[in-house]
Coordinates of C-alpha atoms in Angstrom, one line a residue:
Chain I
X1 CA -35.8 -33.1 -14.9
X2 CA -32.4 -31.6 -14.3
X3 CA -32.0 -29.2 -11.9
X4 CA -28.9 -27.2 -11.1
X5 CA -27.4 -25.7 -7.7
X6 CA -26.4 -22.2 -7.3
X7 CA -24.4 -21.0 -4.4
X8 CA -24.9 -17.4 -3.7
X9 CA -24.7 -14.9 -0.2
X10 CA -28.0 -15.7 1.4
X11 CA -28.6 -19.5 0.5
X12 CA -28.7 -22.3 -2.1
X13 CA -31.0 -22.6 -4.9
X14 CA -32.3 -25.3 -6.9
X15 CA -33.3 -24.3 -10.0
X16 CA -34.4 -26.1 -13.1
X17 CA -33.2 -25.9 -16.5
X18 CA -36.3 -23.0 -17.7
X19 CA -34.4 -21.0 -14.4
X20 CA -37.4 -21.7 -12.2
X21 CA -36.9 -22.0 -8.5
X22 CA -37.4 -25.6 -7.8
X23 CA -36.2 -24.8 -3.6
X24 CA -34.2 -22.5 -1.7
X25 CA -32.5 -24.0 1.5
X26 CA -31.3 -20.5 3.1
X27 CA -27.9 -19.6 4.9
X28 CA -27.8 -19.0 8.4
X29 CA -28.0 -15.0 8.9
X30 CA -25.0 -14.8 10.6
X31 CA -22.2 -13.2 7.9
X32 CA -19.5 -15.1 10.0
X33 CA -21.2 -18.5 9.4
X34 CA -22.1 -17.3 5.6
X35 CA -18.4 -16.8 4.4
X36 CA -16.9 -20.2 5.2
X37 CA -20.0 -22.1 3.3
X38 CA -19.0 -19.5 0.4
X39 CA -15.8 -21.4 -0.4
X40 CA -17.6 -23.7 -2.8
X41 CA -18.1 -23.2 -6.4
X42 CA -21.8 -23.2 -7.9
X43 CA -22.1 -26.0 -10.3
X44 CA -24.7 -24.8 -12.6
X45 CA -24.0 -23.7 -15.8
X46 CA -22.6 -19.7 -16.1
X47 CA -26.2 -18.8 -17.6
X48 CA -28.0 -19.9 -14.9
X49 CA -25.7 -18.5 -12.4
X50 CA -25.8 -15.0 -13.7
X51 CA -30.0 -15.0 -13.9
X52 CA -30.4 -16.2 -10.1
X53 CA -27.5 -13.4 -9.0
X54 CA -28.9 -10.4 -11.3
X55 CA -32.6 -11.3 -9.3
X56 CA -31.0 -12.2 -6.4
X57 CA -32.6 -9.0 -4.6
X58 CA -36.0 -10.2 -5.5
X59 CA -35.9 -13.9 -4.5
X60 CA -34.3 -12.7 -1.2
X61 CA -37.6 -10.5 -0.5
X62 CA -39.5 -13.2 -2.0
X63 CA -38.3 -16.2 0.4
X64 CA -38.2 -13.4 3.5
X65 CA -34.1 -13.8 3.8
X66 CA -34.2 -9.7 3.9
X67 CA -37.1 -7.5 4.5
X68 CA -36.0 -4.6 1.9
X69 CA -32.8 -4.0 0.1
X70 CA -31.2 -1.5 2.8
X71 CA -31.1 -4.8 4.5
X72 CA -30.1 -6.8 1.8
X73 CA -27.5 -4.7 1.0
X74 CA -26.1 -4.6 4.6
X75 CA -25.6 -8.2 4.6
X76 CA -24.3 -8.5 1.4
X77 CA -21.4 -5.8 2.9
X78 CA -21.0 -7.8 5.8
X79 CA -20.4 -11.3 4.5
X80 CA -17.7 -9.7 2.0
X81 CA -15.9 -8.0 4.8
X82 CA -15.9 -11.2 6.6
X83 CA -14.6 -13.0 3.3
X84 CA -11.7 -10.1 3.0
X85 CA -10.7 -10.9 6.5
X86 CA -10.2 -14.6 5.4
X87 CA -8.0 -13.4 2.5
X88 CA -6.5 -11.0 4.0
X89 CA -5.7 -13.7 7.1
X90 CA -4.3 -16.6 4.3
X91 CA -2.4 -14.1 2.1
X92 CA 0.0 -12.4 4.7
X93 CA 3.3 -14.1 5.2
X94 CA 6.3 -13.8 7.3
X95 CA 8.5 -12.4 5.0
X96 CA 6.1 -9.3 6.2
X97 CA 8.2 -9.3 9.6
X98 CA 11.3 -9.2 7.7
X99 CA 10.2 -5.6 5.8
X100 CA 9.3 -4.0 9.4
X101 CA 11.9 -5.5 11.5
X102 CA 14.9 -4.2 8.6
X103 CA 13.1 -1.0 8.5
X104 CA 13.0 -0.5 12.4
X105 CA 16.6 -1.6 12.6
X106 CA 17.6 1.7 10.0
X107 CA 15.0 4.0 12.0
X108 CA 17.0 2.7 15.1
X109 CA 20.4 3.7 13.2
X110 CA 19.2 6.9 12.7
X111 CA 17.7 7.7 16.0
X112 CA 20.8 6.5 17.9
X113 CA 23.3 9.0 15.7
X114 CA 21.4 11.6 16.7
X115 CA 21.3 10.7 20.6
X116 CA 25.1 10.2 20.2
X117 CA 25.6 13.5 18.9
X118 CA 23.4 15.3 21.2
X119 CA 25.3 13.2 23.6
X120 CA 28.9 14.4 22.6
X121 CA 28.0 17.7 22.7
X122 CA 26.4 17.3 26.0
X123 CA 29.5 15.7 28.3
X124 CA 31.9 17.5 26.1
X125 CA 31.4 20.3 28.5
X126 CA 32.8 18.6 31.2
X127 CA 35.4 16.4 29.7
X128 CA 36.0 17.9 25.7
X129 CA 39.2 15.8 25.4
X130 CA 36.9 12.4 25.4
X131 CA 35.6 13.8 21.9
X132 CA 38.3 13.5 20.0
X133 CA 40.1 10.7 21.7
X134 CA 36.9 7.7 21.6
X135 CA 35.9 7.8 17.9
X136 CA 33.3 4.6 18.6
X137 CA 29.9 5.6 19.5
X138 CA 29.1 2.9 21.3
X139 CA 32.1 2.5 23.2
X140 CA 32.0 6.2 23.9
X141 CA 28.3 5.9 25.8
X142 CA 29.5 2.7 27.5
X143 CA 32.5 4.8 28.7
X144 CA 30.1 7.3 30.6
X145 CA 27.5 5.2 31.8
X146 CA 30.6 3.4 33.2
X147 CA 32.2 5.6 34.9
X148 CA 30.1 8.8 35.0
X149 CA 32.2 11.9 36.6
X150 CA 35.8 12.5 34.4
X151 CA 37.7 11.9 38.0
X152 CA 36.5 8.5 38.1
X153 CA 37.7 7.7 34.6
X154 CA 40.1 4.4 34.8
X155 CA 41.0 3.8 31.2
X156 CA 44.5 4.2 29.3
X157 CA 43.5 6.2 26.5
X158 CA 41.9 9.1 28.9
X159 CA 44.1 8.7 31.8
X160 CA 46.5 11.5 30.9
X161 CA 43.5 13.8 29.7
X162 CA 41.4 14.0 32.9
X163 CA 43.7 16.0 35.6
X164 CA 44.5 19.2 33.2
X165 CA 40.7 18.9 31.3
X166 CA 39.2 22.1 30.1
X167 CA 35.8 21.0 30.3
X168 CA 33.7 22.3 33.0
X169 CA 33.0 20.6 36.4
X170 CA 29.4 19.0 36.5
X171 CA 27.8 18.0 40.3
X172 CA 26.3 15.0 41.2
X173 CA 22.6 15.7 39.8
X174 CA 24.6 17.1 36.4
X175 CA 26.6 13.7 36.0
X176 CA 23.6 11.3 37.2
X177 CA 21.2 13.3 34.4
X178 CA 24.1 12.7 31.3
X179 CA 24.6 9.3 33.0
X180 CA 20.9 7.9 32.3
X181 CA 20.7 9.6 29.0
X182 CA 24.3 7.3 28.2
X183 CA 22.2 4.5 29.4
X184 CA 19.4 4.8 27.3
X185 CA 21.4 5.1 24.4
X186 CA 23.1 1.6 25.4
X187 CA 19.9 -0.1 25.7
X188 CA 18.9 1.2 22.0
X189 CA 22.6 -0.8 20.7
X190 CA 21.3 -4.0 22.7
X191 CA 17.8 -3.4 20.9
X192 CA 19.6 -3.4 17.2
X193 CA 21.6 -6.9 18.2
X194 CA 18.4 -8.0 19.1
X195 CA 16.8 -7.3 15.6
X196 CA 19.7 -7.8 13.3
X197 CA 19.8 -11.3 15.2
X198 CA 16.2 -12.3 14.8
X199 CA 16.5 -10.8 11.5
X200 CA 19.1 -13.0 10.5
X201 CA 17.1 -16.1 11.9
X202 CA 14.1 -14.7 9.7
X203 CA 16.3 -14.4 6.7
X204 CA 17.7 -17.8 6.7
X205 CA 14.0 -19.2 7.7
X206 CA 12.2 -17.4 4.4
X207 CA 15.3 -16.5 2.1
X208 CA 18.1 -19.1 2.8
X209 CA 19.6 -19.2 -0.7
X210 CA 19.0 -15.7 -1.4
X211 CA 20.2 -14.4 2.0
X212 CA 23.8 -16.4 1.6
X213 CA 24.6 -14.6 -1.7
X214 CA 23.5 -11.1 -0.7
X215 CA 24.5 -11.0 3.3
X216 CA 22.1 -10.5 5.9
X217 CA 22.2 -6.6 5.4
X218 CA 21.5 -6.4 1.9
X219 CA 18.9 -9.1 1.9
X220 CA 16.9 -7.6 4.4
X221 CA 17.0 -4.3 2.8
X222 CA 16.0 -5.5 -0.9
X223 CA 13.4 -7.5 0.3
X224 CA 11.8 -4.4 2.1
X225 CA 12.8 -2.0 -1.2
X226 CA 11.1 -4.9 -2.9
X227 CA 8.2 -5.0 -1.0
X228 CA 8.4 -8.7 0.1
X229 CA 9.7 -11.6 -1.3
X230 CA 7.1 -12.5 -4.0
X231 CA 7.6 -9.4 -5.8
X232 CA 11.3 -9.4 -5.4
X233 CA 11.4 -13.2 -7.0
X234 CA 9.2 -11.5 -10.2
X235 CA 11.4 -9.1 -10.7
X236 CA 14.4 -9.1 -13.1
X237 CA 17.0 -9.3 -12.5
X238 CA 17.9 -5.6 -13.9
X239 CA 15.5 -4.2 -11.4
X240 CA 16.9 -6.0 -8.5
X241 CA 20.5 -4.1 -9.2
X242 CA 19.1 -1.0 -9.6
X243 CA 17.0 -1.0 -6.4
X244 CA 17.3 1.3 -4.1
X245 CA 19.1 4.1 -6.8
X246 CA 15.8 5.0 -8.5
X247 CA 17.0 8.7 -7.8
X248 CA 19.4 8.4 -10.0
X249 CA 17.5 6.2 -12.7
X250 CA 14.8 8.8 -12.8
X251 CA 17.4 11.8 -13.1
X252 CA 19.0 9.5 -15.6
X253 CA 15.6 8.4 -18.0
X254 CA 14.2 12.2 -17.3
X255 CA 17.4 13.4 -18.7
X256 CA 17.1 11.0 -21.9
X257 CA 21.1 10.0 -21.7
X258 CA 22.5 13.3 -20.7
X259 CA 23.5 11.7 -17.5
X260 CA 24.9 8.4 -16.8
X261 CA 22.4 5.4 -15.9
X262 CA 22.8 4.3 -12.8
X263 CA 25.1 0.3 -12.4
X264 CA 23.8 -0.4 -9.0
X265 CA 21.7 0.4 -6.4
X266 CA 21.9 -1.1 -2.6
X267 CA 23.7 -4.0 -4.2
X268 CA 27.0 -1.7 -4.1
X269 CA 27.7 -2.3 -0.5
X270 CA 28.2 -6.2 -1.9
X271 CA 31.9 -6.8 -0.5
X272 CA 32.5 -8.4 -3.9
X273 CA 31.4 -5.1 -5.9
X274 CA 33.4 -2.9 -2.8
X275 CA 36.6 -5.2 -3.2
X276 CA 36.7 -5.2 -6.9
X277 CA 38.8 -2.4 -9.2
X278 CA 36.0 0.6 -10.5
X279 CA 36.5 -0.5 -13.6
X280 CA 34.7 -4.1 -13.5
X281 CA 32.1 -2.7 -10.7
X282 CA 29.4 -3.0 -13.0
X283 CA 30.0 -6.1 -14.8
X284 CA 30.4 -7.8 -11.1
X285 CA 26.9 -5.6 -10.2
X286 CA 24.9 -7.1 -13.3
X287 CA 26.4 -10.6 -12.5
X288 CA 25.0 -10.6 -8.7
X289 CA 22.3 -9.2 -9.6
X290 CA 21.1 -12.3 -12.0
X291 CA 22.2 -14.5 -8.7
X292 CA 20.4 -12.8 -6.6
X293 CA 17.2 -13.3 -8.8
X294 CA 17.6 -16.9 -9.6
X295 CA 18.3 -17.3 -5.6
X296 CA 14.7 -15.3 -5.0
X297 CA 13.0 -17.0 -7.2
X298 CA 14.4 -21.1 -5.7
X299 CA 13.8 -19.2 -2.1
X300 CA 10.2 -18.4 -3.4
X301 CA 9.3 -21.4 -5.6
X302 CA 10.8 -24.4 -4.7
X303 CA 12.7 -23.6 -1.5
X304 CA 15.3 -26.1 -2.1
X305 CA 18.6 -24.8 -0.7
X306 CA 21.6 -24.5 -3.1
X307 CA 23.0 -21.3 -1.5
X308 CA 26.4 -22.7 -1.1
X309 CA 26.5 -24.2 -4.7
X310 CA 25.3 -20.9 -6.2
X311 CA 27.6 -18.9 -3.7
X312 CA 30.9 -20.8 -5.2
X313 CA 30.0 -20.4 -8.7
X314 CA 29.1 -16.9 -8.2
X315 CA 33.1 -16.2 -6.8
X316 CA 34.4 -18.3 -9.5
X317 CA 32.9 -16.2 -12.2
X318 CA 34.0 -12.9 -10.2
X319 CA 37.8 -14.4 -10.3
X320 CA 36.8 -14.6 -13.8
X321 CA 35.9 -11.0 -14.4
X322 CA 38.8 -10.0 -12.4
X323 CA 41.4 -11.8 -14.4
X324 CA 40.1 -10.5 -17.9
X325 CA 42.0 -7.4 -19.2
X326 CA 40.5 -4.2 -20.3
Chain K
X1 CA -26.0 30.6 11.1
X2 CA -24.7 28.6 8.3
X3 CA -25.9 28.3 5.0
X4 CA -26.5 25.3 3.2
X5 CA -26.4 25.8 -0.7
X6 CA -27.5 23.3 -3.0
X7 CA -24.8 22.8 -5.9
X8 CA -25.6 21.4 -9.2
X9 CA -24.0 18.5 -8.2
X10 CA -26.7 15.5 -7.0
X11 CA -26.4 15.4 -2.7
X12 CA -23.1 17.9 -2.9
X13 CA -24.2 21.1 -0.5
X14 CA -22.1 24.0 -0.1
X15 CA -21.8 24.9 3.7
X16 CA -19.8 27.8 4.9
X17 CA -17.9 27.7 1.4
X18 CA -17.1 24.4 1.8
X19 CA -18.6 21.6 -0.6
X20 CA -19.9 18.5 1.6
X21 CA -22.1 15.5 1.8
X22 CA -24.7 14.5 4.2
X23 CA -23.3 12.2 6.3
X24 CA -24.8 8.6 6.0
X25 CA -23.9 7.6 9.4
X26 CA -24.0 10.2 12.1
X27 CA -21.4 11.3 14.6
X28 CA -18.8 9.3 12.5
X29 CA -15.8 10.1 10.8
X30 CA -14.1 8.3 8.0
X31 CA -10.7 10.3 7.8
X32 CA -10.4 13.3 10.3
X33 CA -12.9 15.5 8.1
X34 CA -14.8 18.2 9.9
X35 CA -18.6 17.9 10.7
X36 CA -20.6 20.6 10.3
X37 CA -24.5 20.1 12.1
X38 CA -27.3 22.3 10.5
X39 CA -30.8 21.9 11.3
X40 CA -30.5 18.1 13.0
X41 CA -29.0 17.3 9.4
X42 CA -25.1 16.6 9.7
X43 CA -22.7 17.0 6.7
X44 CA -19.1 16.2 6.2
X45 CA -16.8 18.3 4.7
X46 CA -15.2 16.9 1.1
X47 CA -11.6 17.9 1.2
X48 CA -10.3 18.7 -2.0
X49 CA -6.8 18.1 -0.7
X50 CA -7.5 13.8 0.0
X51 CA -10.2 13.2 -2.7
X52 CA -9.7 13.3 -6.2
X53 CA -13.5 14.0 -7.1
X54 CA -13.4 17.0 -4.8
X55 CA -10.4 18.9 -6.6
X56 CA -12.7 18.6 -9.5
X57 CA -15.4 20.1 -8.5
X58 CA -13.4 22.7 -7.1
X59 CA -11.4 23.4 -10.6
X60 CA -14.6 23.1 -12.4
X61 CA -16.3 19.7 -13.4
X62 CA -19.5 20.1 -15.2
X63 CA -21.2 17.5 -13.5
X64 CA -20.6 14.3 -11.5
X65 CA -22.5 11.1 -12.3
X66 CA -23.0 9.8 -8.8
X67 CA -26.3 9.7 -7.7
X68 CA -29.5 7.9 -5.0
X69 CA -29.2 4.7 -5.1
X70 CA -27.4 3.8 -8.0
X71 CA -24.5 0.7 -8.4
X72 CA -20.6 1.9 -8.2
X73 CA -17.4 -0.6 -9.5
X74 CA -14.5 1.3 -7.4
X75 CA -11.3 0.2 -8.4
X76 CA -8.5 0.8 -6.3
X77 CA -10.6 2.3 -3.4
X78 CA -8.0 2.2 -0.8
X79 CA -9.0 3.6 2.4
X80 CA -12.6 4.5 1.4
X81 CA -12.0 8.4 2.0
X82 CA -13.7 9.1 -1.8
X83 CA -15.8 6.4 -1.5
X84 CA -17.2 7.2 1.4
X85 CA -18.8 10.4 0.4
X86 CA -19.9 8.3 -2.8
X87 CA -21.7 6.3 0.2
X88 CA -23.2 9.4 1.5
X89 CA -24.4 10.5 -1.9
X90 CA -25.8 7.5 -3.0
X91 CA -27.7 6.4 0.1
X92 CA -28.3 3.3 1.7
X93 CA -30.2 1.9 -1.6
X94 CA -27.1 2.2 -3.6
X95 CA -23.8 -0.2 -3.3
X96 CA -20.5 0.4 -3.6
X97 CA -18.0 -2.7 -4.8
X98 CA -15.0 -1.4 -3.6
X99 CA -11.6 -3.3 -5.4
X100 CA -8.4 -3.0 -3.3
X101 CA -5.1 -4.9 -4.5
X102 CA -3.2 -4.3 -1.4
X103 CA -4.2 -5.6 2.2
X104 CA -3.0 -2.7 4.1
X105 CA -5.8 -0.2 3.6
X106 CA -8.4 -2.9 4.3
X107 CA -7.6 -2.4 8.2
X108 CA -9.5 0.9 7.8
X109 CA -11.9 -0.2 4.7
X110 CA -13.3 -2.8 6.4
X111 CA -14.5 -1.0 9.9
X112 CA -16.1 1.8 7.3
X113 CA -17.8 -0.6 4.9
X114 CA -19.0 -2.7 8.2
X115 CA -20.6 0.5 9.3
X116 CA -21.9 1.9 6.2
X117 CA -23.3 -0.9 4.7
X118 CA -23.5 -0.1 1.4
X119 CA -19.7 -0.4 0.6
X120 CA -18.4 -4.1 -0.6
X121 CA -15.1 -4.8 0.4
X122 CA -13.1 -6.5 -2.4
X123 CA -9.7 -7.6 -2.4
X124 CA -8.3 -8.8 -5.4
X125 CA -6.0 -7.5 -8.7
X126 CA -8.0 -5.2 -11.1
X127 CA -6.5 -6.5 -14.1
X128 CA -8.2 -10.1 -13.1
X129 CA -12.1 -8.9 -12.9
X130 CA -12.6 -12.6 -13.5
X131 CA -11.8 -13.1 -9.7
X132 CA -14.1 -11.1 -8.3
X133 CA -17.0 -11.5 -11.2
X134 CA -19.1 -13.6 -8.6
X135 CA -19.2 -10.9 -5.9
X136 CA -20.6 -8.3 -8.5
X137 CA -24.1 -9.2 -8.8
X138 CA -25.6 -7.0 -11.3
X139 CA -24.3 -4.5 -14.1
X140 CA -23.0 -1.1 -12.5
X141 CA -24.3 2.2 -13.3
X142 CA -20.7 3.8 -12.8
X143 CA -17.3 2.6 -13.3
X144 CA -14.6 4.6 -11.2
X145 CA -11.0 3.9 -11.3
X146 CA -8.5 5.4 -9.3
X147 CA -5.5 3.2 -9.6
X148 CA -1.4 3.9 -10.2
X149 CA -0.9 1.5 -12.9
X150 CA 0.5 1.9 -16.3
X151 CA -2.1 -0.2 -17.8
X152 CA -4.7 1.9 -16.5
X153 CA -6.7 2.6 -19.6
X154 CA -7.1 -1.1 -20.3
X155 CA -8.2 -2.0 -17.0
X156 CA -10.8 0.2 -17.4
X157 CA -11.5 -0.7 -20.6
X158 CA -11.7 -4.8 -19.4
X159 CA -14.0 -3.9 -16.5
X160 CA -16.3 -1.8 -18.3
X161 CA -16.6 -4.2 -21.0
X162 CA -17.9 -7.2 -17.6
X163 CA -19.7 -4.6 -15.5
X164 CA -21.1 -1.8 -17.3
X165 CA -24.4 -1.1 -18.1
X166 CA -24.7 0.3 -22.2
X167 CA -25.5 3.7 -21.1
X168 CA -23.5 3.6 -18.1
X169 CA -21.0 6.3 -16.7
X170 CA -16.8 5.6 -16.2
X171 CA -14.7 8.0 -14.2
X172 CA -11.3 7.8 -14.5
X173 CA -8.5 9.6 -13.0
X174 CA -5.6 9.5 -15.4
X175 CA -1.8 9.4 -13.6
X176 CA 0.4 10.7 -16.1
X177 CA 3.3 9.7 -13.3
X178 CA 2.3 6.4 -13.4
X179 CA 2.0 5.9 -17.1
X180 CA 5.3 7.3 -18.0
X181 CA 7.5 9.6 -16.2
X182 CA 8.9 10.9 -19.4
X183 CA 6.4 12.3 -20.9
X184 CA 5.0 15.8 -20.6
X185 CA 1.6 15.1 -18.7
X186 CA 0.2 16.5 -21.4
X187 CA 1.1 14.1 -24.0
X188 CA 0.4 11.2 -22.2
X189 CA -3.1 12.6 -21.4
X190 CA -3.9 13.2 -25.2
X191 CA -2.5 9.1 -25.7
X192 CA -4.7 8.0 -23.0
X193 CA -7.9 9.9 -24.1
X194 CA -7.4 8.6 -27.5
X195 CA -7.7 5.5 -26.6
X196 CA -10.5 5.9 -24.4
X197 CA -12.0 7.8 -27.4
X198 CA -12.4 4.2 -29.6
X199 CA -15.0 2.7 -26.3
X200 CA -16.4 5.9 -24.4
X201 CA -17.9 9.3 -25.2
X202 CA -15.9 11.6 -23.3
X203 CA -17.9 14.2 -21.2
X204 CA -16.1 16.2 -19.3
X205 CA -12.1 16.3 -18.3
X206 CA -10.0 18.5 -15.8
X207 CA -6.9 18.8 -14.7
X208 CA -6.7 18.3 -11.1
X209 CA -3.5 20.8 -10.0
X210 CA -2.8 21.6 -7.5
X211 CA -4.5 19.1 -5.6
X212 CA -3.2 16.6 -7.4
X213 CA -0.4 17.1 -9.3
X214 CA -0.5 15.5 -12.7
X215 CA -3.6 13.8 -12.4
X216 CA -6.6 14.6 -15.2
X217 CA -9.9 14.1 -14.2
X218 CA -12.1 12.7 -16.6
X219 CA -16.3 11.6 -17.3
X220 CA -17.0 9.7 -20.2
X221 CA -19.9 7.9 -21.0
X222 CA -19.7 4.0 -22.2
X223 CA -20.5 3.0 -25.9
X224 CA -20.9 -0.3 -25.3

């Protein structure tokens, strides 16, 4: 007599081929153990399967895995959460890391413009001249936390500005106060190198081939518009040149042609796109883009690297563009 | 003292003018909702702002096919805030299989499921109920689907056809966004409903502004 196994949340059964329970050999009751013993397929055939699972309720009672179905049902909750976790657990991956670290590097962007500003306006009381004259951010804060009061200034470009300044004079508790917000603001520059570092270690880790083609910068930020590389390696390669300008796509399909499509998104800021005449922009834009979407798709597939290969051919067919006449 | 009004809607009370659910497991929130305690019985405000069920009640549904101890497919259940007043309302006899494509609500699902017990994590693609055919045991008495997809109709159509029981209920919340940007709403509404015309008898449909902007509301009842 044949008799079939069926895998299901509380146990084995054996059951014959008129779907009578031969045995039951139960799971343990703890969901944790349950989910890994789970993995295995049932190999009884799909009729069999689905009678034991729509009575699963009863034989559970029956065989005193479960006193009542509130029970029942509680474990049956349990052991899926536990198998969720396992997915959950096997389907992240690092290109994850690359989505938050890119997107804390632009919050940090953002977060430091406005210190620096607040920060201008702030020591611009006591030494207004330095405004004008220091048009880097960052060497503007190092400049303060440097040297703090405007008589201690030692630097060429200031040195004629500091004896007839108009700005007011600040005491010690006024210069020490400006002098650890200036120091703060440092720290957050050293926190970006930190990031766009790793992130650039990331990016050649999970995204070699597509990572040489686009830059670091606009890697990062497609894969995060994208949503991680899997997606971004499905997409085609139309998409990928208009991410990151679906304001202007929308305005533009809304509008039904009365205003222009968009011809790239954050791909613009590619120095071959910047450095190339308006009028072949968008033929260079559609060409990088179906690059950029072969390269995802290698980084994603078969992760062989052919970044410099791609890279050459790439410029060769830009020279190509470039030389054609209108 | 607060008064607690029944509503024609099965396990939906109205308290202070607010439409609630008695709260399955006491003392607990599920998204920041108030609590309201009346005669040792605690209920939990259903705000018509987060759940799509609630705005249509609010703008008039006729009635709302959830009920003790009945079997629910959710697709696209995402942080259980909806399905956890389902839980309420259909009691620790019923069972929720909640489908969720992405990971990231699952860090809050999971917790609420865990302490409910009568919600079913799933995580897995909606279009695919092949994958997840082995955790649903039995035929469900409801099919909701909540999810931003274009293809919307048809995955409700595919997991009706698997799950359903005959006489079965489906809720569907139609995003005209999602479907096609385009369109007027209303045009993509009267596509959709069409072709949920040829497989269900509709029941009931609302529109759920301005909860939900763009977003119709709609009961049917399965052919099958």
């Amino acid at each position: 007599m044949a008799s079939y196994q069926v895998r299901t949340f509380i146990g084995i059964f054996f059951v014959d081929e008129n779907k009578k329970i031969i045995s039951f050999k139960p799971f343990p009751k703890d969901p944790k153990e349950v989910a890994p013993l789970l993995n295995e397929k049932s190999e009884a055939p799909a009729e069999i399967e689905k009678f034991v699972k729509e009575n699963l309720l009863k034989y559970a009672i029956e065989y005193k895995f479960v006193k009542n179905q509130i029970e029942f049902n509680q474990f049956l909750t349990k052991v899926n959460s536990e198998l969720t976790k396992q997915k959950i657990k096997e389907s992240a991956s690092r290109d994850n890391l690359i989505i938050h670290v890119n997107n804390a590097v632009e919050e940090l962007d953002r977060s430091i413009n406005i210190f620096v500003e607040r920060l201008r306006e702030w020591y611009s009381l006591h030494f207004p001249e330095m405004d004008r004259v220091i048009e880097n951010h960052e060497m503007y804060v190092e400049l303060i936390g440097k040297f703090g009061d405007r008589e201690n200034f030692n630097d060429n470009r200031l040195n004629q500005f500091k004896e007839k300044s108009s700005g007011m004079e600040f005491n010690k508790e006024d210069i020490e106060t400006v002098k650890l917000f200036s120091s703060d603001i440092s720290k957050l520059y050293e926190l970006r190198k930190e990031f766009t570092n790793y992130l650039s270690k990331l990016l050649k880790e999970i995204a070699p081939n597509f990572s040489v083609l686009a830059g670091d910068v606009i890697a990062a930020k497609l894969i995060a518009k994208a949503g991680g590389l899997e997606r971004l390696s499905r997409m085609p390669s139309s998409t990928i040149q208009l991410l990151g300008s679906e304001k202007a796509l929308f305005r533009f399909l809304k509008s039904r042609g009365r205003s222009k499509s968009p011809k790239y998104g954050l791909i613009y800021n590619h120095p071959l796109i910047q450095n190339s005449p308006s009028d072949k922009q968008g033929k260079i834009a559609r060409l990088l883009a179906s690059k950029l979407s072969i390269a995802a798709r290698i980084d994603y597939y078969s992760k062989e690297y052919r970044g410099d290969q791609m890279k050459k051919e790439l410029e060769a067919k830009v020279k190509g563009i470039l030389s054609l006449k209108k | 003292m607060p008064e607690v009004k029944k509503t024609k809607f099965y396990g939906v009370f109205k308290i202070k003018g607010k439409i609630s659910t008695i709260n399955l497991v006491p003392n607990q929130k599920v998204y920041g909702e108030e609590l309201i305690k009346e005669k040792s019985v605690e209920y939990r405000v259903w705000d018509f702002w987060r759940s799509k069920p609630a705005a249509a009640i609010k703008n008039g549904l006729k009635g709302l096919p959830i009920e003790d101890g009945i079997k629910v497919l959710y697709l696209g259940i995402a942080n259980g805030t909806t399905a956890s007043h389902f839980s309420d309302i259909i009691g620790k006899n019923g069972l929720i299989y909640g489908v969720e494509i992405s990971d990231r609500p699952f860090r809050e699902l999971i917790p609420t499921a865990e302490k409910r017990g009568n919600v079913i994590p799933i995580l897995a693609n909606a279009r695919k109920p092949e994958d997840y055919e082995n955790v649903v045991l039995s035929k469900v008495d409801v099919v909701y689907e909540d999810v931003a997809s274009d293809d919307q109709v048809q995955i409700m159509i595919r997991n009706c056809e698997k799950f359903l029981k005959p006489d079965g209920f489906a809720i569907i919340v139609i995003k005209s966004q999602s479907i096609d940007v385009t369109k007027h709403p209303r045009q993509v509404y009267k596509e959709c409903l069409q072709e949920l015309e040829k497989y269900f008898e509709i029941i009931d449909k609302v529109e759920l502004d301005p909860y939900e902007k763009f977003h119709l509301f709609v009961v049917m009842r399965w052919k099958g």
